[in-house]
Amino acid sequence: MTRTTRALQCSATLVAAGLLLTACGSSGGSGGSSGQNAQSTSFTGRGPITYVAGKDTTGTIQTIIDRWNKLHPKEKVTFIQLPTDADSQRQQMIQNAETKSDAYTVLSLDVVWTSEFAAHQWIDRLPDNAFPLQNMLKPVVETAKYRGGLYAVPGSSDGGLLYYRSDLLKKAGITSPPATWSEMTADCAKVKKLPEAKDMSCYAGQFQKYEGLTVNFSEAVNSAGGVVTDASGKPDVDTPQAKKGLDFLVDSFKDGTIPKEAITYQEEDGRQAFQSGKLVFLRNWPYVYALAQKSPIGGKFAVAPLPGLNGTGSSSLGGHNLALSSFAKNKATALDFMKFFSSEESASYFLKNASLAPPYTNLYDDASLDKQYPYLPVLKESILHAVPRPRVVQYGDVTSAIEKEAYAALSGSKSSSQALKDLQADLQKLTAQ
Amino acid sequence: MLTIVVIYPTLMALNESLYGPKGLDPKTGFISNTEPFVGLKNYTDIFTQAGDRFWNAFWNTTLFTVVTVLLETVIGVAMALIMHKAFRGRAVVRASILVPWAIPTAISGLLWRWIFNADGIANVLVGQQVLWTADGFAAKIAVIIADVWKTAPFIGLLVLAGLQVIPKEVYEAARIDGASALRQFWHITLPLVKPALLVAVLFRCLDALRMFDLPYILIGAQKNSVETLSMLAQNEASNVRFGPASAYAVLLFLYVFLIALAFVRLLGADLVGDGGVRSGRERRTGRRGAVALRRAEVTA
């Protein structure tokens, strides 16, 4: 073999080796026993720690941390900012855990990751009495638990809202927002008779094949009285109720209630469409409120709880929880910091300055806050009716199975009953271990 | 050095690919600490349970490689011929052709996602609503268009470097003999530029086989219509299944390796013909020439 051949092979090897490195870089540290046991965790050690979360676009997190640092000069908290998208946050946290690094102390976990992180023993079980959980909304507290044990403390919550064009509804003679899907389509038909609404579409949510579809699919199923996984975590999605929920979305796509292009919508696409006056109704998160208020439709819209089959629907729960890395040092400091960071004062600060939905019940009932944030009472309704997404260890696989089948049904490549049947089989396999 | 950067990670990946994912203990609810040794199961699985997804990713990877490299070669050669011609405003044309190659893939992914939006400029031009970023055939086309746009200039650059070393006398002789432009291209330009072109095509093939960022950003993760082998491996790893992830990465490694080998054996006769050292150096100078050229354009 000539030298060139070898040189070329080497370059090929390099290219591929680079890939292997990136694909498997984090595999080195696996194996071996951590010896961590939830019950025996002792929260000892004081000193500097870190707080790890996605990029802080509002600057509020740093403010709260500065406040802590001023009070605790010997137990300084350093804020480590991860990328904005949830997938890379999760990946970096997993890499940190797989290498048993003590670089991360307090983690800001998406609510759906709690089970996975707890089952891998990447985070410590927390003492139940350390936090004022009784003052928090119950569905929110549930997201912080795994098999009955508390593994995190709610930091912020989130629930879906139905945004609607109050000006157009009023013009069409409709006084209150729709509570059911059929009311929504009927209202829409009336609105579309108005000359200015002739070219509008009726409704949209997030239907692109990504996490948002899992959220919207679960909401449809739950709002029709079905479940994706039952109370004990077993999948039970091949039911007539679930079919009614999925059929609402499938039929809406077919008859044009949902515009065809909504199959590519993520949160922002839907917001743009609603703001530019293409939609009468939109399902989205509270963050849209402030932005839409500043858009051309500012003052012309309002929010309501999500509609369902026979009454108010059920939102999927969003939000973030604080958890403590099992491999961290200075856990006594960490626990104190978690108490401080998740306190009602902090939550109220985050609500006022970053419009993050607080986990505390009180804050929703505060009349002065309600005046400033008119969506708060509706958001509380939404969170109280909310259903967490499946709380399973292999959440990543479960959500992609849901996305795959829901997408197949919405794009018409599978009947809704076949999609649910296949989904049930997939989920059974994933939760069977 | 080679041991650390090539052999060690390759062996590590091979070793890792023999282990399965960690299991969940139903009693405690905790994942076990050790990965079970499963032998070749991760590999045999691609003929059974994991097969659909693997072969889909395999064919996507192959399709993207074949189609994009073919298109890029044709367009790249055309670009090189244009850049080589002496005309007014050549510097501007050269610089603008190089712009796509200078933009990071992640950024061009975002750029094209905006173009292929449901209300984007692509649909305005096409005159109807094509849902490019939905999971379907249009997504494949979108990835191919974006990739060709981005990397055809790379082939253009290398070919241009090749063109510039062809002596002018050869063309003068051809003109005197009365050869048409097409004949000159076919019988002079192409054979003389072949070594540089082959290197460019080989580099693009190896690059396209491990395509990851463009489909990932433009269309999204886990879209069957555009999922490549790298995306599949990444997805398995991100779901904490390092064993299967390594197995896919090893298979991709072998695939890339075989293509490179086949390339050298079948097409690389010229490269190998007059001594390995020469062509290795030539490739390097070719790239250096291209870089120098780009620098010259920037300063111009």
XYZ file of C-alpha atoms in Angstrom:
733
model
C 0.000 0.000 0.000
C 1.373 3.373 -0.947
C 1.895 6.210 1.405
C -0.893 8.270 -0.135
C -3.428 5.601 0.442
C -2.392 5.501 4.009
C -2.492 9.260 4.335
C -5.976 9.348 2.920
C -7.140 6.573 5.143
C -5.762 8.433 8.087
C -7.663 11.540 7.182
C -10.790 9.427 6.906
C -10.032 7.908 10.255
C -9.561 11.345 11.756
C -12.866 12.550 10.421
C -14.659 9.535 11.777
C -12.754 9.557 15.012
C -13.796 13.123 15.605
C -17.352 11.966 15.269
C -16.854 9.056 17.610
C -15.432 11.458 20.134
C -18.411 13.733 20.020
C -20.893 10.901 19.979
C -19.354 8.981 22.800
C -17.327 11.541 24.678
C -19.308 11.194 27.811
C -19.240 7.422 27.980
C -15.885 7.159 29.680
C -17.001 7.738 33.212
C -19.904 5.325 33.277
C -19.912 2.330 35.531
C -18.710 2.099 39.093
C -20.787 2.662 42.148
C -21.519 6.094 43.484
C -22.611 4.704 46.794
C -25.198 7.460 47.021
C -28.315 6.554 48.838
C -31.192 8.949 49.033
C -31.944 8.395 52.689
C -28.390 8.675 53.911
C -27.613 11.979 52.192
C -26.232 14.328 54.757
C -26.359 17.962 53.835
C -23.016 19.031 55.255
C -20.287 21.341 54.157
C -20.374 25.089 53.694
C -18.597 27.147 51.095
C -18.880 28.367 47.528
C -21.319 26.588 45.226
C -22.669 26.984 41.685
C -26.132 27.452 40.243
C -26.657 25.990 36.775
C -29.468 27.054 34.463
C -30.189 28.065 30.893
C -29.175 31.490 29.672
C -30.697 34.255 31.778
C -32.294 36.527 29.186
C -33.908 38.820 31.744
C -30.964 39.381 34.087
C -33.149 38.620 37.087
C -31.357 35.459 38.177
C -28.072 37.260 38.620
C -29.828 39.919 40.721
C -31.192 37.318 43.130
C -27.815 35.577 43.309
C -26.109 38.933 44.018
C -28.541 39.448 46.857
C -27.564 36.067 48.323
C -23.859 36.718 47.861
C -24.122 39.972 49.753
C -25.700 38.188 52.713
C -23.360 35.184 52.567
C -19.891 36.391 51.575
C -18.290 33.097 52.608
C -20.778 30.952 50.692
C -20.750 32.630 47.316
C -22.882 31.271 44.504
C -21.511 31.357 40.971
C -24.054 31.359 38.172
C -23.195 28.981 35.323
C -25.236 29.789 32.227
C -25.998 27.004 29.777
C -27.368 27.436 26.234
C -31.003 28.484 25.817
C -32.342 25.277 24.327
C -33.496 22.620 26.729
C -31.815 19.702 24.964
C -28.313 21.059 25.330
C -28.962 22.025 28.953
C -30.010 18.463 29.694
C -27.045 17.077 27.820
C -24.504 19.188 29.706
C -26.050 18.308 33.036
C -25.980 14.607 32.141
C -22.354 14.884 31.062
C -21.503 16.534 34.361
C -23.246 13.723 36.228
C -21.731 10.909 34.158
C -18.254 12.173 34.960
C -19.265 12.652 38.620
C -17.975 16.197 38.487
C -18.611 18.560 41.379
C -18.668 21.581 39.060
C -22.462 21.863 39.214
C -24.205 22.172 42.567
C -27.790 23.357 42.194
C -29.461 22.437 38.910
C -32.433 24.103 37.291
C -34.284 21.102 35.816
C -37.157 21.183 33.364
C -40.127 19.627 35.189
C -40.128 16.565 32.939
C -36.554 15.583 33.765
C -37.068 14.943 37.479
C -37.727 11.197 37.139
C -34.783 10.563 34.873
C -32.338 12.457 37.063
C -33.692 10.878 40.246
C -33.635 7.332 38.864
C -30.030 7.709 37.778
C -29.216 9.081 41.232
C -27.746 12.171 39.664
C -29.686 14.310 42.165
C -30.211 13.897 45.900
C -33.438 13.149 47.662
C -34.420 16.217 49.657
C -35.990 16.424 53.116
C -39.746 16.987 52.626
C -39.985 19.490 55.460
C -37.274 21.823 54.195
C -39.568 23.736 51.874
C -43.029 25.334 52.272
C -44.606 22.890 49.824
C -48.049 23.271 51.390
C -48.153 26.869 50.112
C -47.577 25.780 46.551
C -49.993 24.632 43.846
C -50.390 20.879 44.127
C -49.790 19.851 40.491
C -46.569 21.859 40.557
C -45.267 20.077 43.665
C -46.054 16.705 42.062
C -43.554 17.408 39.267
C -40.739 17.533 41.832
C -41.412 13.994 43.112
C -40.217 10.588 42.015
C -41.843 7.483 43.462
C -43.203 9.505 46.350
C -39.847 11.035 47.282
C -39.051 14.724 46.936
C -36.117 15.207 44.587
C -36.476 18.866 43.704
C -38.251 22.026 44.753
C -40.503 23.964 42.358
C -38.834 27.108 41.071
C -41.255 28.357 38.458
C -44.353 26.951 36.816
C -46.063 27.356 33.486
C -49.410 26.500 31.967
C -51.023 26.764 28.563
C -53.506 29.563 27.850
C -56.038 30.167 25.102
C -55.333 33.538 23.532
C -58.274 34.949 21.594
C -59.147 38.069 19.640
C -61.566 39.700 22.067
C -62.263 42.543 19.613
C -63.481 40.169 16.901
C -65.466 37.993 19.271
C -67.192 41.063 20.619
C -67.981 42.293 17.133
C -69.513 38.932 16.295
C -71.714 39.262 19.375
C -69.956 36.692 21.544
C -69.705 37.744 25.177
C -67.579 35.066 26.798
C -64.639 33.008 25.518
C -65.341 29.414 24.487
C -65.040 26.707 27.149
C -65.309 23.737 24.813
C -63.907 22.824 21.421
C -67.315 22.864 19.735
C -68.025 26.325 21.175
C -64.672 27.430 19.845
C -65.393 26.244 16.302
C -68.897 27.740 16.441
C -67.492 31.089 17.646
C -64.928 30.946 14.935
C -67.572 30.410 12.260
C -69.365 33.532 13.494
C -66.180 35.583 13.574
C -65.269 34.521 10.073
C -68.507 36.070 8.767
C -67.040 39.467 9.674
C -65.414 41.118 6.672
C -62.125 41.751 8.512
C -61.805 38.098 9.528
C -62.486 36.600 6.124
C -58.936 35.315 5.540
C -58.208 34.296 9.114
C -57.700 30.762 10.326
C -59.384 29.561 13.439
C -56.912 27.970 15.817
C -53.318 26.845 16.207
C -51.002 25.407 18.809
C -47.545 23.832 18.531
C -47.677 20.918 16.101
C -44.145 20.681 14.738
C -42.523 17.313 15.553
C -40.774 18.332 18.792
C -41.489 18.598 22.514
C -44.288 21.090 21.861
C -46.262 18.407 20.046
C -46.090 16.156 23.104
C -47.479 19.052 25.131
C -50.309 19.759 22.691
C -51.156 16.098 22.139
C -51.290 15.419 25.887
C -53.494 18.459 26.363
C -55.920 17.249 23.707
C -56.066 13.771 25.237
C -56.396 15.035 28.817
C -58.994 17.633 27.827
C -61.182 14.887 26.380
C -61.014 12.891 29.601
C -58.272 10.527 28.501
C -54.797 9.945 29.876
C -51.410 9.266 28.353
C -50.160 7.493 31.451
C -52.424 6.714 34.402
C -51.866 7.625 38.048
C -49.470 4.735 38.578
C -47.429 5.669 35.513
C -48.778 2.906 33.233
C -49.587 3.964 29.668
C -53.299 3.871 28.840
C -53.622 5.884 25.682
C -55.534 3.459 23.441
C -58.944 4.540 24.756
C -62.081 6.100 23.207
C -61.479 9.292 25.256
C -57.930 9.681 23.985
C -59.184 9.084 20.451
C -61.729 11.896 20.829
C -58.916 14.200 21.911
C -56.613 13.287 19.062
C -59.507 13.400 16.591
C -60.171 17.007 17.569
C -56.717 17.911 16.269
C -56.826 15.583 13.254
C -60.300 16.756 12.160
C -59.370 20.396 12.734
C -56.443 19.978 10.372
C -58.691 18.274 7.833
C -61.478 20.855 7.840
C -59.144 23.839 7.985
C -59.982 24.951 11.537
C -56.238 24.629 12.084
C -54.313 25.997 9.081
C -52.252 23.483 7.130
C -48.952 25.268 7.855
C -49.486 24.897 11.604
C -47.859 21.455 11.271
C -44.578 23.416 11.187
C -45.431 25.724 14.106
C -43.378 26.014 17.253
C -44.218 28.595 19.930
C -42.796 31.536 18.036
C -44.386 30.696 14.670
C -47.807 30.570 16.273
C -47.183 33.811 18.122
C -46.158 35.547 14.886
C -49.256 34.250 13.104
C -51.530 35.402 15.931
C -49.859 38.796 16.172
C -50.095 39.405 12.455
C -53.824 38.728 12.608
C -53.915 35.324 10.949
C -55.501 33.467 13.853
C -58.593 33.963 15.974
C -57.496 31.512 18.700
C -54.022 30.443 19.778
C -52.773 28.007 22.403
C -49.527 29.261 23.922
C -47.618 29.978 27.152
C -47.956 33.129 29.310
C -44.778 34.690 27.902
C -46.746 35.603 24.775
C -48.957 38.001 26.734
C -46.406 40.758 27.225
C -45.058 40.458 23.686
C -48.479 40.449 22.008
C -49.462 43.464 24.084
C -46.705 45.402 22.298
C -47.727 44.124 18.837
C -50.381 45.521 16.445
C -53.059 43.434 18.219
C -52.185 44.917 21.635
C -55.393 45.534 23.585
C -57.398 43.498 21.091
C -56.915 40.102 22.692
C -57.534 38.329 25.979
C -56.798 34.968 27.565
C -58.970 32.101 28.763
C -58.312 28.607 30.104
C -57.803 26.003 27.390
C -61.085 24.575 26.083
C -61.853 20.857 26.268
C -64.358 18.347 24.965
C -67.108 18.908 27.542
C -65.771 21.842 29.508
C -62.534 23.522 30.511
C -59.584 21.567 29.222
C -56.359 20.480 30.916
C -53.052 22.109 30.210
C -49.704 20.337 30.292
C -47.466 21.634 33.035
C -44.321 23.507 32.220
C -41.753 25.116 34.481
C -38.474 24.468 36.220
C -37.477 22.795 39.489
C -34.335 23.181 41.559
C -32.400 20.017 42.289
C -29.161 19.239 44.089
C -26.439 17.375 42.213
C -25.384 14.184 44.026
C -21.745 14.833 43.246
C -21.586 18.377 44.595
C -19.723 19.710 47.597
C -21.002 22.089 50.289
C -24.498 20.657 50.361
C -25.521 22.541 53.500
C -24.965 25.806 51.687
C -26.738 24.406 48.650
C -29.846 23.518 50.636
C -29.982 27.000 52.158
C -29.543 28.568 48.765
C -32.363 26.442 47.342
C -34.636 27.632 50.140
C -33.667 31.218 49.444
C -33.991 30.921 45.676
C -37.366 29.180 45.769
C -38.813 31.416 48.500
C -42.009 33.384 47.999
C -40.030 36.639 47.873
C -37.843 35.366 45.069
C -40.844 33.971 43.211
C -42.605 37.304 43.491
C -39.498 39.047 42.197
C -39.313 36.664 39.221
C -43.001 37.222 38.506
C -42.664 40.984 38.513
C -39.414 41.216 36.612
C -39.310 38.177 34.352
C -43.052 37.255 34.223
C -42.256 33.726 35.411
C -45.313 31.905 36.764
C -44.769 31.406 40.514
C -45.441 28.082 42.257
C -47.015 29.864 45.265
C -50.808 30.009 45.542
C -50.817 33.385 47.376
C -49.256 35.292 44.562
C -52.095 34.411 42.206
C -54.659 35.768 44.645
C -52.900 39.102 45.145
C -55.268 41.724 43.722
C -52.539 44.269 42.995
C -50.546 41.723 40.998
C -53.667 40.604 39.132
C -54.214 44.152 38.016
C -50.716 44.363 36.618
C -50.802 40.876 35.095
C -54.387 40.271 33.951
C -53.570 36.731 32.872
C -52.685 35.566 36.404
C -56.146 34.312 37.507
C -56.526 32.431 34.234
C -53.013 31.019 34.594
C -53.827 29.789 38.085
C -56.932 28.085 36.680
C -54.789 26.558 33.978
C -52.130 25.255 36.378
C -54.702 23.873 38.814
C -56.340 21.933 35.985
C -52.972 20.957 34.572
C -51.718 17.435 34.119
C -47.984 16.731 34.220
C -46.536 15.071 31.163
C -45.702 11.374 31.670
C -43.376 11.081 34.641
C -41.121 8.324 33.440
C -37.433 7.594 33.655
C -36.987 7.314 29.895
C -38.748 10.570 29.187
C -36.655 11.234 26.089
C -37.857 8.025 24.428
C -41.427 8.468 25.616
C -41.692 11.958 24.216
C -40.246 10.920 20.853
C -42.695 8.007 20.656
C -45.561 10.432 21.328
C -44.224 12.911 18.780
C -43.855 10.189 16.153
C -47.385 8.785 16.438
C -49.151 12.111 16.989
C -47.348 13.551 13.991
C -48.306 10.563 11.850
C -51.958 11.097 12.766
C -51.886 14.869 12.219
C -50.136 14.618 8.874
C -52.652 11.990 7.795
C -50.231 9.137 7.222
C -51.954 7.051 9.907
C -55.511 6.876 11.239
C -55.879 8.225 14.746
C -56.937 4.849 16.134
C -53.924 3.125 14.575
C -51.600 5.841 15.890
C -52.942 5.448 19.427
C -52.700 1.670 19.223
C -49.056 1.887 18.098
C -48.314 4.523 20.714
C -49.755 2.328 23.455
C -47.520 -0.553 22.312
C -44.453 1.716 22.174
C -45.098 3.199 25.604
C -45.688 -0.225 27.139
C -42.318 -1.337 25.845
C -40.619 1.799 27.196
C -42.095 1.576 30.676
C -41.956 -2.213 30.980
C -38.536 -2.591 32.578
C 0.174 11.403 18.951
C -1.761 9.310 16.457
C -2.399 6.796 19.214
C -4.057 9.388 21.413
C -6.217 11.136 18.816
C -7.162 8.223 16.566
C -6.562 4.763 17.931
C -7.527 5.262 21.553
C -10.965 6.837 20.932
C -11.690 4.311 18.206
C -10.892 1.409 20.501
C -12.851 3.034 23.330
C -15.870 3.382 21.062
C -15.505 -0.213 19.894
C -15.359 -1.375 23.488
C -18.284 0.817 24.537
C -20.381 -0.525 21.673
C -20.345 -3.967 23.280
C -22.312 -2.742 26.297
C -26.050 -2.260 26.580
C -27.968 0.496 28.324
C -28.166 0.449 32.105
C -31.257 -1.233 33.492
C -33.832 0.035 35.969
C -34.269 -1.853 39.215
C -38.072 -2.063 39.616
C -37.804 -2.418 43.393
C -35.795 0.686 44.222
C -36.669 2.711 41.113
C -33.002 3.398 40.534
C -30.934 2.764 37.436
C -28.162 0.234 37.997
C -24.647 1.571 38.170
C -23.093 -0.708 35.615
C -23.766 -1.289 31.956
C -24.422 -4.924 31.061
C -22.049 -6.575 28.580
C -24.151 -7.545 25.567
C -21.499 -8.557 23.049
C -22.522 -7.868 19.482
C -26.193 -7.353 20.305
C -26.066 -3.629 19.467
C -24.924 -4.613 15.993
C -27.317 -7.502 15.450
C -30.184 -5.283 16.631
C -29.960 -3.301 13.424
C -31.256 -6.370 11.604
C -34.193 -6.675 13.975
C -35.677 -4.120 16.355
C -33.542 -1.061 15.694
C -33.390 -1.864 11.992
C -36.006 0.508 10.602
C -34.444 3.556 12.128
C -30.891 2.534 11.325
C -31.531 1.734 7.678
C -33.613 4.879 7.242
C -30.692 6.909 8.608
C -28.265 4.931 6.467
C -30.187 5.604 3.252
C -30.682 9.260 4.139
C -26.948 9.627 4.702
C -26.188 7.898 1.413
C -28.791 9.886 -0.517
C -27.556 13.208 0.866
C -23.964 12.312 0.090
C -24.582 11.178 -3.488
C -26.970 13.976 -4.458
C -25.209 16.872 -2.753
C -21.726 15.882 -3.917
C -22.921 15.411 -7.510
C -24.648 18.779 -7.582
C -21.795 20.493 -5.776
C -19.270 19.111 -8.217
C -21.152 20.391 -11.256
C -21.907 23.779 -9.717
C -18.480 24.055 -8.105
C -16.690 23.462 -11.408
C -18.923 26.051 -13.059
C -18.100 28.509 -10.283
C -14.390 27.836 -10.675
C -14.585 28.465 -14.436
C -16.367 31.757 -13.822
C -13.913 32.818 -11.126
C -11.008 31.877 -13.405
C -12.200 34.054 -16.287
C -10.771 37.542 -16.548
C -13.562 40.117 -16.568
C -14.510 43.339 -14.882
C -15.801 42.919 -11.347
C -14.191 39.512 -10.999
C -13.121 40.265 -7.452
C -16.708 40.962 -6.446
C -17.966 37.774 -8.078
C -15.217 35.733 -6.449
C -15.885 37.191 -3.042
C -19.644 36.690 -3.292
C -19.228 33.077 -4.353
C -17.116 32.497 -1.269
C -19.595 34.002 1.173
C -21.683 30.821 1.700
C -18.587 28.815 2.521
C -17.503 31.400 5.067
C -20.767 31.253 7.014
C -20.807 28.675 9.827
C -23.158 25.764 9.096
C -25.216 26.421 12.199
C -25.883 29.960 11.069
C -26.723 28.966 7.519
C -29.075 26.339 8.971
C -30.963 29.091 10.792
C -30.871 31.287 7.701
C -32.391 28.581 5.520
C -34.974 27.706 8.147
C -36.160 31.261 7.840
C -36.161 31.020 4.046
C -38.094 27.727 4.138
C -40.634 29.008 6.661
C -44.294 28.482 5.715
C -44.497 32.194 4.823
C -40.861 32.383 3.783
C -39.287 33.594 0.585
C -38.912 30.049 -0.785
C -42.687 29.664 -0.916
C -43.106 33.105 -2.455
C -40.725 32.066 -5.238
C -42.326 28.650 -5.705
C -45.740 30.304 -5.775
C -47.439 27.760 -3.532
C -47.260 26.693 0.061
C -44.740 23.896 0.443
C -44.210 22.862 4.059
C -40.450 22.446 3.809
C -39.697 22.027 7.484
C -42.430 19.457 8.103
C -41.233 15.856 8.211
C -41.577 14.820 4.582
C -39.986 14.654 1.173
C -39.746 18.453 0.899
C -37.470 18.424 3.956
C -34.927 16.299 2.072
C -34.976 18.808 -0.793
C -34.542 21.682 1.669
C -31.466 20.063 3.218
C -29.985 19.318 -0.200
C -30.513 22.892 -1.415
C -28.998 24.402 1.717
C -26.024 22.050 1.671
C -25.288 22.604 -2.013
C -25.508 26.354 -1.483
C -23.068 26.145 1.362
C -20.416 23.814 0.033
C -20.364 24.149 -3.748
C -17.934 27.086 -3.232
C -15.543 24.698 -1.481
C -15.268 22.565 -4.612
C -15.112 25.779 -6.621
C -12.124 26.908 -4.563
C -10.128 23.728 -4.935
C -10.886 23.472 -8.630
C -9.924 27.115 -9.110
C -6.584 26.380 -7.497
C -6.204 23.513 -9.965
C -7.179 25.705 -12.907
C -4.606 28.311 -12.090
C -1.692 25.951 -12.531
C -2.719 24.914 -16.059
C -0.312 26.620 -18.447
C -1.927 29.039 -20.911
C 0.089 27.607 -23.813
C -1.980 24.458 -23.785
C -5.129 26.447 -24.565
C -3.341 28.519 -27.205
C -2.231 25.339 -28.946
C -5.787 24.008 -28.778
C -7.179 27.208 -30.242
C -4.733 27.041 -33.129
C -5.865 23.475 -33.732
C -9.421 24.826 -33.903
C -10.833 23.045 -30.835
C -14.209 24.334 -29.650
C -14.664 25.662 -26.109
C -16.488 22.487 -25.096
C -13.740 20.319 -26.567
C -11.112 22.356 -24.757
C -12.981 21.911 -21.506
C -13.474 18.202 -22.018
C -9.995 17.336 -23.267
C -7.757 19.874 -21.540
C -9.345 21.504 -18.534
C -11.017 18.461 -17.052
C -8.075 16.022 -17.289
C -5.626 18.604 -15.981
C -7.810 19.693 -13.133
C -8.752 16.121 -12.248
C -6.343 15.611 -9.329
C -7.576 18.731 -7.572
C -11.192 17.859 -8.374
C -10.830 14.321 -7.037
C -9.426 15.563 -3.781
C -12.266 18.065 -3.500
C -14.894 15.409 -4.179
C -13.323 12.994 -1.717
C -13.256 15.637 1.001
C -16.875 16.513 0.312
C -17.910 12.847 0.385
C -16.302 12.293 3.770
C -17.839 15.513 5.015
C -21.318 14.739 3.702
C -21.296 11.252 5.206
C -21.072 12.689 8.684
C -23.588 15.470 8.033
C -25.229 16.485 11.284
C -25.707 20.173 11.996
C -27.538 21.263 8.862
C -30.492 18.821 9.004
C -30.498 19.066 12.810
C -30.938 22.837 12.797
C -32.857 23.288 9.562
C -35.436 20.518 10.053
C -34.938 19.306 13.601
C -33.992 16.243 15.617
C -35.693 12.905 15.016
C -37.273 13.814 11.706
C -37.260 10.486 9.859
C -37.033 12.101 6.453
C -33.684 13.751 7.159
C -32.183 11.774 10.043
C -28.579 10.836 9.257
C -26.338 8.302 10.958
C -24.586 11.001 13.013
C -27.933 12.324 14.189
C -29.008 8.805 15.145
C -25.815 8.241 17.150
C -26.161 11.610 18.851
C -29.790 10.918 19.712
C -28.968 7.553 21.296
C -26.147 9.124 23.306
C -28.378 11.943 24.503
C -30.833 9.348 25.789
C -28.006 7.853 27.872
C -27.653 4.766 25.672
C -23.952 5.009 24.998
C -23.634 1.394 23.847
C -25.963 1.593 20.846
C -24.706 5.122 20.152
C -21.150 3.828 19.922
C -22.278 0.960 17.713
C -23.861 3.392 15.233
C -20.784 5.617 15.336
C -18.544 2.620 14.676
C -20.698 1.583 11.714
C -20.550 5.107 10.336
C -16.802 5.073 10.849
C -16.525 1.863 8.825
C -18.769 3.302 6.127
C -16.650 6.449 5.811
C -13.501 4.345 5.860
C -14.724 2.040 3.087
C -15.842 4.928 0.905
C -12.456 6.600 1.319
C -10.684 3.367 0.519
C -12.856 2.633 -2.504
C -12.330 6.156 -3.723
C -8.589 5.868 -3.616
C -8.591 2.424 -5.237
C -11.043 3.149 -8.050
C -10.577 6.790 -8.908
C -7.331 7.730 -7.328
C -5.042 6.083 -9.889
C -3.594 9.473 -10.771
C -3.150 10.470 -7.188
C -1.198 7.371 -6.408
C 0.427 7.133 -9.849
C 3.493 9.287 -9.384
C 4.362 8.728 -5.808
C 2.364 9.173 -2.647
C 4.357 12.097 -1.326
C 3.619 14.258 -4.309
C -0.115 14.025 -4.160
C -0.177 14.447 -0.422
C 1.810 17.619 -0.775
C -0.257 18.671 -3.738
C -3.414 18.377 -1.751
C -1.980 20.502 0.968
C -0.657 23.146 -1.374
C -4.004 23.054 -3.116
C -5.720 24.005 0.092
C -3.091 26.502 1.008
C -3.476 28.031 -2.426
C -7.188 28.265 -1.874
C -6.751 29.937 1.475
C -4.197 32.351 0.067
C -6.654 33.115 -2.700
C -9.411 33.889 -0.259
C -7.091 36.129 1.681
C -6.168 37.928 -1.514
C -9.848 38.468 -2.225
C -10.470 39.901 1.165
C -7.651 42.385 0.843
C -8.557 43.271 -2.733
